[in-house]
XYZ file of C-alpha atoms in Angstrom:
409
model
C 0.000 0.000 0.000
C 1.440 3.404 -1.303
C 1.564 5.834 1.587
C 0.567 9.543 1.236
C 4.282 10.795 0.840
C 4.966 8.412 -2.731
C 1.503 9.421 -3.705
C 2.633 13.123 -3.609
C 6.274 12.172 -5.487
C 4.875 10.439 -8.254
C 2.575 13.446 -8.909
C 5.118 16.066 -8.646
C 3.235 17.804 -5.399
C 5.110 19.332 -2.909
C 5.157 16.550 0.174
C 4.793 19.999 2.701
C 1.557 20.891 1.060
C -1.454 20.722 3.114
C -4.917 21.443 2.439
C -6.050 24.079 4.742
C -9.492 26.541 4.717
C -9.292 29.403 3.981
C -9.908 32.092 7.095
C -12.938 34.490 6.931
C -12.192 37.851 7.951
C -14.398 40.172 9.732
C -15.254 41.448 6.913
C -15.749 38.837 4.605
C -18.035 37.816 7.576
C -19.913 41.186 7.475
C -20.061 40.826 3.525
C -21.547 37.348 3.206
C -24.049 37.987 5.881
C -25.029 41.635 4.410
C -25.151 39.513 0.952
C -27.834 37.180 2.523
C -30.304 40.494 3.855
C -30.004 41.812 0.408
C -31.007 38.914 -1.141
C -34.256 38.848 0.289
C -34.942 42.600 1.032
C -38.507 42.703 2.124
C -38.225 39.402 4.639
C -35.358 41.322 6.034
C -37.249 44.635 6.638
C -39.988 42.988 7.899
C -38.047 40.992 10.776
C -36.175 44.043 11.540
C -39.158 45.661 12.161
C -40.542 43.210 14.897
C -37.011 44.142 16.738
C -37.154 47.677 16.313
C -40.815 47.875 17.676
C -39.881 45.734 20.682
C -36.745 48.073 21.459
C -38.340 51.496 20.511
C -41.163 50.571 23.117
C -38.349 49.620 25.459
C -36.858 52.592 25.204
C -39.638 55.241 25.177
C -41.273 53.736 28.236
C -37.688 54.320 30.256
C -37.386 57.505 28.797
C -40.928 58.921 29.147
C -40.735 57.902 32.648
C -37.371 59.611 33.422
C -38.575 62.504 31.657
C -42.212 62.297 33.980
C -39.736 61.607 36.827
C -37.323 64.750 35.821
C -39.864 66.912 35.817
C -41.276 65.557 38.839
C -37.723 66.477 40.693
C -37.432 69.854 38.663
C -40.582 70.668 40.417
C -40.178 69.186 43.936
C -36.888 71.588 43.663
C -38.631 74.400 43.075
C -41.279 74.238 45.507
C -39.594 72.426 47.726
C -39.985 69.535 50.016
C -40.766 71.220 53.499
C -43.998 72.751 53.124
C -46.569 71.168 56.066
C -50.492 71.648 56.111
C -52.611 72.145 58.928
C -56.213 71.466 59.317
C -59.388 71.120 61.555
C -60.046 67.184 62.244
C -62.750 66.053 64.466
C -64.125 66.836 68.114
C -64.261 63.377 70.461
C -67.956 64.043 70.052
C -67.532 63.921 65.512
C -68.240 67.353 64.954
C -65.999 69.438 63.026
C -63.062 71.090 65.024
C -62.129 75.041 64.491
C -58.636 76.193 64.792
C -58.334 79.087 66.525
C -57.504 82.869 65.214
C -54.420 83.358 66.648
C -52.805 80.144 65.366
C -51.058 81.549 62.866
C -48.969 84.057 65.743
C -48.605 80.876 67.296
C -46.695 79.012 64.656
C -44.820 81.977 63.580
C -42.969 81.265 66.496
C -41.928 78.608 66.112
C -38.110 78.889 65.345
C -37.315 76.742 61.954
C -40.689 78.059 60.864
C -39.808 80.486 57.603
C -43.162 81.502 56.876
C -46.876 80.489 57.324
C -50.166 81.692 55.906
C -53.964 80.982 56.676
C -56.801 80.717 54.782
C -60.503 80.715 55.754
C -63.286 79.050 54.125
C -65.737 81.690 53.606
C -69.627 81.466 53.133
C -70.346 82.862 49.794
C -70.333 82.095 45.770
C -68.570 83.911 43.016
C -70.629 84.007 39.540
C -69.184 85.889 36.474
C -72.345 88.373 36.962
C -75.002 89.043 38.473
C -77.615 87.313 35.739
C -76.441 83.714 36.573
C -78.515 81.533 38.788
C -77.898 80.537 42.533
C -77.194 77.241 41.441
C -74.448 77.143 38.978
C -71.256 77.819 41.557
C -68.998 75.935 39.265
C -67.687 74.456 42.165
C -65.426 77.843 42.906
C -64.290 78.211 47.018
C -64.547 82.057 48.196
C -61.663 81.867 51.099
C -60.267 84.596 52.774
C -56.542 84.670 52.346
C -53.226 86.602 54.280
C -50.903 88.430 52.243
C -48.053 86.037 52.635
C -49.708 82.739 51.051
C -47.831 82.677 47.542
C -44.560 82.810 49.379
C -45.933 79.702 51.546
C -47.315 77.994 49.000
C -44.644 78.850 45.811
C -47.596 80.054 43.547
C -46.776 82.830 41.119
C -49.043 85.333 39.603
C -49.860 84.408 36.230
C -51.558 87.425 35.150
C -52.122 90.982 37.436
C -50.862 91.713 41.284
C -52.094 89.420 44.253
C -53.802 90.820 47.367
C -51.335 93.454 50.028
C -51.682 94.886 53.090
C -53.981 97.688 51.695
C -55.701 95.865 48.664
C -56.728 92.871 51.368
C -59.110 95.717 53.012
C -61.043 96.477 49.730
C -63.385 94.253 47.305
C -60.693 92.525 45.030
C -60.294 89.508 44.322
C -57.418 87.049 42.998
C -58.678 84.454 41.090
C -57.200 80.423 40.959
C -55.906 78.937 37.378
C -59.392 76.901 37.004
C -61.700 79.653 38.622
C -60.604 81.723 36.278
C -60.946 78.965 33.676
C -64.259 78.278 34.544
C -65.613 81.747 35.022
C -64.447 82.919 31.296
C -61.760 85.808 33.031
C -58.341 85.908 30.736
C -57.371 88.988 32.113
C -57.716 91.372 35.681
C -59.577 94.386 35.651
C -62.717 92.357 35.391
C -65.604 92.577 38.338
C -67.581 89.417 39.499
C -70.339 89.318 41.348
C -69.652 87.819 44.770
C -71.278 87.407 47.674
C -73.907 89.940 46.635
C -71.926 92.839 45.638
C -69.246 93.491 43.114
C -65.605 92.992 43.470
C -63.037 93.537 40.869
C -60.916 91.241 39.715
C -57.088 91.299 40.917
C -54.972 88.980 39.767
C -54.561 85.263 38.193
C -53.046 82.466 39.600
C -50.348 79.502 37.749
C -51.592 76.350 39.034
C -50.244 75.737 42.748
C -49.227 71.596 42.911
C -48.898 71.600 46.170
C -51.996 73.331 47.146
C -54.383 72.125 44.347
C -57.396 73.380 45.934
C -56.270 77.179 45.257
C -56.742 76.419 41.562
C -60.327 76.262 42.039
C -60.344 79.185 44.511
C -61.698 82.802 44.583
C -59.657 84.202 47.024
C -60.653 88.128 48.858
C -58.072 89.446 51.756
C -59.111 88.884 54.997
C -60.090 91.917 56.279
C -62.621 91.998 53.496
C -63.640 88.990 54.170
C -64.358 90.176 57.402
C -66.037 93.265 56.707
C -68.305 92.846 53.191
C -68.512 88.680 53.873
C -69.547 88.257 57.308
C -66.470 86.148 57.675
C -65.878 85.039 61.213
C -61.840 84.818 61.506
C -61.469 81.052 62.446
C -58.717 79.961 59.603
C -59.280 76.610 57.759
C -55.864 75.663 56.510
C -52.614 77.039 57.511
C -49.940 76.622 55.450
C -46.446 76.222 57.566
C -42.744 76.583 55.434
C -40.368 75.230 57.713
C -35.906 75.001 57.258
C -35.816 71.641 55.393
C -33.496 69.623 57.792
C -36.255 70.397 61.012
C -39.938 69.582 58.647
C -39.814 66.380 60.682
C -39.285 68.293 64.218
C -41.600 71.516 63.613
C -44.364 68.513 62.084
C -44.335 66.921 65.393
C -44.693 70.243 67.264
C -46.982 71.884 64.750
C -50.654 70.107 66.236
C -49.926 71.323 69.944
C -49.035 74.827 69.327
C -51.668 75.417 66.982
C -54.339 74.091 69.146
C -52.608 73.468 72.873
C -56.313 72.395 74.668
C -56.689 69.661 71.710
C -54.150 68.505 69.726
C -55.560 65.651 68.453
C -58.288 67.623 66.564
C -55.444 69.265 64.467
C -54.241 67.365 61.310
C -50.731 68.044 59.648
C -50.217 66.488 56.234
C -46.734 66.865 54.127
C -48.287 67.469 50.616
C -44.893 66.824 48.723
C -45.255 62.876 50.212
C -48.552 63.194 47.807
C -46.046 64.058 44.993
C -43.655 61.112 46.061
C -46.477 58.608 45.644
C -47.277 59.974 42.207
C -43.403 59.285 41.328
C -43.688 55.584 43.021
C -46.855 54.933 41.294
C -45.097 56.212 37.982
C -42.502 53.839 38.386
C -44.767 50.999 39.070
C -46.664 51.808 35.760
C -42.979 52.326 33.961
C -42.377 48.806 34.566
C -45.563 46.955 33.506
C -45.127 49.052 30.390
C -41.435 47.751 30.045
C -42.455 43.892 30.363
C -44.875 44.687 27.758
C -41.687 46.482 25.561
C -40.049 43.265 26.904
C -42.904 40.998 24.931
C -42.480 43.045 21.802
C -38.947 42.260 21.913
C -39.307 38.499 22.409
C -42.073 38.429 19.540
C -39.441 40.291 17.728
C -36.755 37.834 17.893
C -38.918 35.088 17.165
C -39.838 36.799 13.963
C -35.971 37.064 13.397
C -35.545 33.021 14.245
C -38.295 32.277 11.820
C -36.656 34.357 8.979
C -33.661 32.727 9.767
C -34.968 28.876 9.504
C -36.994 29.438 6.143
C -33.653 31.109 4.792
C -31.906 27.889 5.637
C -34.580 25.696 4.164
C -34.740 27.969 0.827
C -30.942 28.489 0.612
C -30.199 24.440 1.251
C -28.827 24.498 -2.525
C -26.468 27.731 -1.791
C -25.358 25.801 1.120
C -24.634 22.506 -0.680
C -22.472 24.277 -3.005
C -20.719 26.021 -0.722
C -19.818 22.852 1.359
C -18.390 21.538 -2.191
C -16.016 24.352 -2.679
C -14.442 23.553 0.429
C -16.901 25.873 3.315
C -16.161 24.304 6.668
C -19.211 23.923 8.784
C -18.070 26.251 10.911
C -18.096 28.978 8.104
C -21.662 28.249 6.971
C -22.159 28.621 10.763
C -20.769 31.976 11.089
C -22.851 33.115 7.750
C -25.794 32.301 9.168
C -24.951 33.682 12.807
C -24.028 36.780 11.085
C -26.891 37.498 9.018
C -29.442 36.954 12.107
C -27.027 39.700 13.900
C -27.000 42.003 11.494
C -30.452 42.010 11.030
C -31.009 42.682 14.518
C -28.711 45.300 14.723
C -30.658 46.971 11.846
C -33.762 46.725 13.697
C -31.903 47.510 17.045
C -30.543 50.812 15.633
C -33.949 51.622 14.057
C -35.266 51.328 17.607
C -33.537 53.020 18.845
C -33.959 56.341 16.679
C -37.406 55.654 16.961
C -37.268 55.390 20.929
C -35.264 58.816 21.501
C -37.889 60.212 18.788
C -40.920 59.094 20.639
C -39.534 60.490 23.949
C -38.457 63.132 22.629
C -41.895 64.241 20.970
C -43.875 63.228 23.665
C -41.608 65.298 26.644
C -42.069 68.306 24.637
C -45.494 68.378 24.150
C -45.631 68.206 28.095
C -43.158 70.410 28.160
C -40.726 67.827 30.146
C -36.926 67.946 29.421
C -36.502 65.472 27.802
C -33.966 62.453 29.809
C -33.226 58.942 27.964
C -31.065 57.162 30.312
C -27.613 55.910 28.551
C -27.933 52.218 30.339
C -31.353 52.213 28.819
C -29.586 52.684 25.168
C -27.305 50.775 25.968
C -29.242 48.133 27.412
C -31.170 48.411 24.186
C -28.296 47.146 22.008
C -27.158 44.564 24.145
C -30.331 43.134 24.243
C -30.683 43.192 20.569
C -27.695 41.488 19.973
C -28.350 38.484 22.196
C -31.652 38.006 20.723
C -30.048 38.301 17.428
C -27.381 35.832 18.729
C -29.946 33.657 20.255
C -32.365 33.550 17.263
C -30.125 32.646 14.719
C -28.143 30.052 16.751
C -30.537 26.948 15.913
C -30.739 28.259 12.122
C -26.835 28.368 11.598
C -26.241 25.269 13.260
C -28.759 23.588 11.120
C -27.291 24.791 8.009
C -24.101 23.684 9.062
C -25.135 19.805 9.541
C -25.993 19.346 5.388
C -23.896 17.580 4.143
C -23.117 19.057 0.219
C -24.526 15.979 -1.266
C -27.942 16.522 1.013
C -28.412 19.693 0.306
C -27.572 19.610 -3.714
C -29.982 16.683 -3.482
């Protein structure tokens, strides 16, 4: 039996001569895979599109929240975090409790206390004029109000002056963001009828979010009150600013010196905690709507797997050839694992403009700044390469088991 070496001398070959397969290069990688996707353009588009759904809803649910969430902590700043409430509760007997009139001295001196303002619920109804009937209030509060609430509270004035020492004594009025809404006033200088007589209107308020219930407010000075609304003095709600590192201390001490004979019928509330909730129940909703992005995503690669199977079936020829000119089977691997990767990438990047886009349309119609977080993005792309790693595993290992007689079959 002729060995391999006198096979080689008879035929003139050179005896150091091996057979080896060829490398593929990145690129040739990148080029057979591309060469695959362009074959079949519309398949391709298609499955890239499941992907860049899945990762575009991904994406714009993290970033809408972080926007929400931005703005959120934009306006907590800007209010502020140390802003306490007080309020009447309830007699041992259930009737309604009255804080008394000098509460408001009373707090003032309290030492971290910065500011503090009352306001009195006061027994009348504000129409736009005098022809409207009894009945339609539109829901619009007449309180009496001190001088100092906007600094309390952080309101601005969106349109006109608010109420001073010597406008509180005279029939004006200063009008909340949806009392003003609802009574058809853009502008001050208007009169209203209220309470039976006229008074002219003042000012407009910006919404207040951490007093709500001034929106929907008509609000007079109190010494008006007093004089043209039969007012009695007794405040309803005192608003309290304390030095944020002692809200927790001047909180504790708040219902005793405001009402020292009962402090349990006093309630103090932190309305910014109110504002905290709304960020925790944000986040709550932020991630159901990510596990639903997440579902896209899986539906996504599946599409991609899918597209990656019926290419093997359709391309068996391709591959039998191939396997005859000398492709390894770890070659026609790497085709296939290439193609299913860069067809997720192309739907991965597409999400991903689409995502920012999204977020970015939808923060500035709210008029949010607009936050998407880089591990999100990044995230993103790492996730669509492992499902297009994942997806076109099975495919490329299939293709790789024909043998080149099978598949020329």
């Amino acid at each position: 039996m002729r060995s391999r070496t006198e096979g080689r001398e008879r035929t003139g070959a050179d005896p150091r001569t091996e057979l080896v397969p060829a490398r593929l290069g990145a690129a040739d990688v990148a080029r057979v895979g591309a060469a695959g996707l362009r074959a079949r353009p519309l398949r391709a588009v298609l499955s890239a599109l499941g992907i860049a759904i899945g990762i575009a809803a991904m994406l714009a649910v993290v970033g809408i929240s972080t926007s929400s969430r931005a703005d959120l902590n934009r306006t907590l700043d800007r209010l502020g975090t140390n802003l306490l409430t007080v309020e009447p509760g309830s007699t041992m007997f259930g009737d309604a409790a009255r804080l008394p009139g000098e509460s408001v001295a009373m707090v003032g001196r309290i030492g971290p206390v910065q500011s503090v303002a009352a306001v009195g619920r006061v027994t009348a109804h504000v129409y736009r004029n005098d022809h409207i009937p009894a009945g339609q209030t539109g829901s619009i509060a007449v309180v009496a109000v001190q001088p100092g609430l906007p600094t309390a509270v952080g309101s601005h004035m969106h349109r006109g002056v608010w109420l001073n020492e010597a406008t509180s004594r005279y029939p004006g009025v200063v009008l909340g963001a949806a009392a003003a809404r609802r009574l058809d006033i853009r502008e001050p200088g208007t009169r209203v009828w209220l309470g039976n007589q006229w008074f002219g209107v003042t000012g407009i308020l910006e919404p207040v979010p951490l007093a709500d219930e001034l929106d929907s407010s008509a609000m007079v000075g109190w010494p008006a009150a007093e004089q043209f609304l039969s007012f009695d003095g007794h405040p309803t709600e005192l608003y309290v600013r304390s030095a944020e590192p002692s809200v927790e201390a001047v909180r504790t001490v708040l219902a005793s010196t405001v009402n020292p004979e009962a402090p349990s019928e006093v309630q103090v509330s932190r309305p910014s905690d109110a504002l905290a909730a709304q960020r925790a129940a944000d986040s709550t909703l932020g991630a159901l709507l990510l596990g639903l992005g997440a579902v896209a995503l899986l539906v996504g690669g599946i599409g991609v797997a899918n597209t990656m199977v019926i290419s093997v079936l359709e391309r068996r020829p391709e591959i039998g050839l191939r396997r005859a000119l000398g492709a390894t089977r770890g070659q026609i691997r790497l085709q296939f694992l290439a193609e299913s990767l860069l067809l997720s990438a192309l739907g991965g990047a597409g999400g991903l403009l689409l995502g920012i886009g999204v977020t970015t349309a939808y923060a500035t119609t709210q008029d949010w700044p607009t936050v998407v977080p880089l591990w999100a993005m990044v995230g993103g792309a790492g996730a669509t390469l492992l499902i297009g790693a994942t997806a076109g595993l099975y495919p490329a290992v299939r293709a790789s088991r024909l043998s080149p007689t099978e598949a020329l079959a």
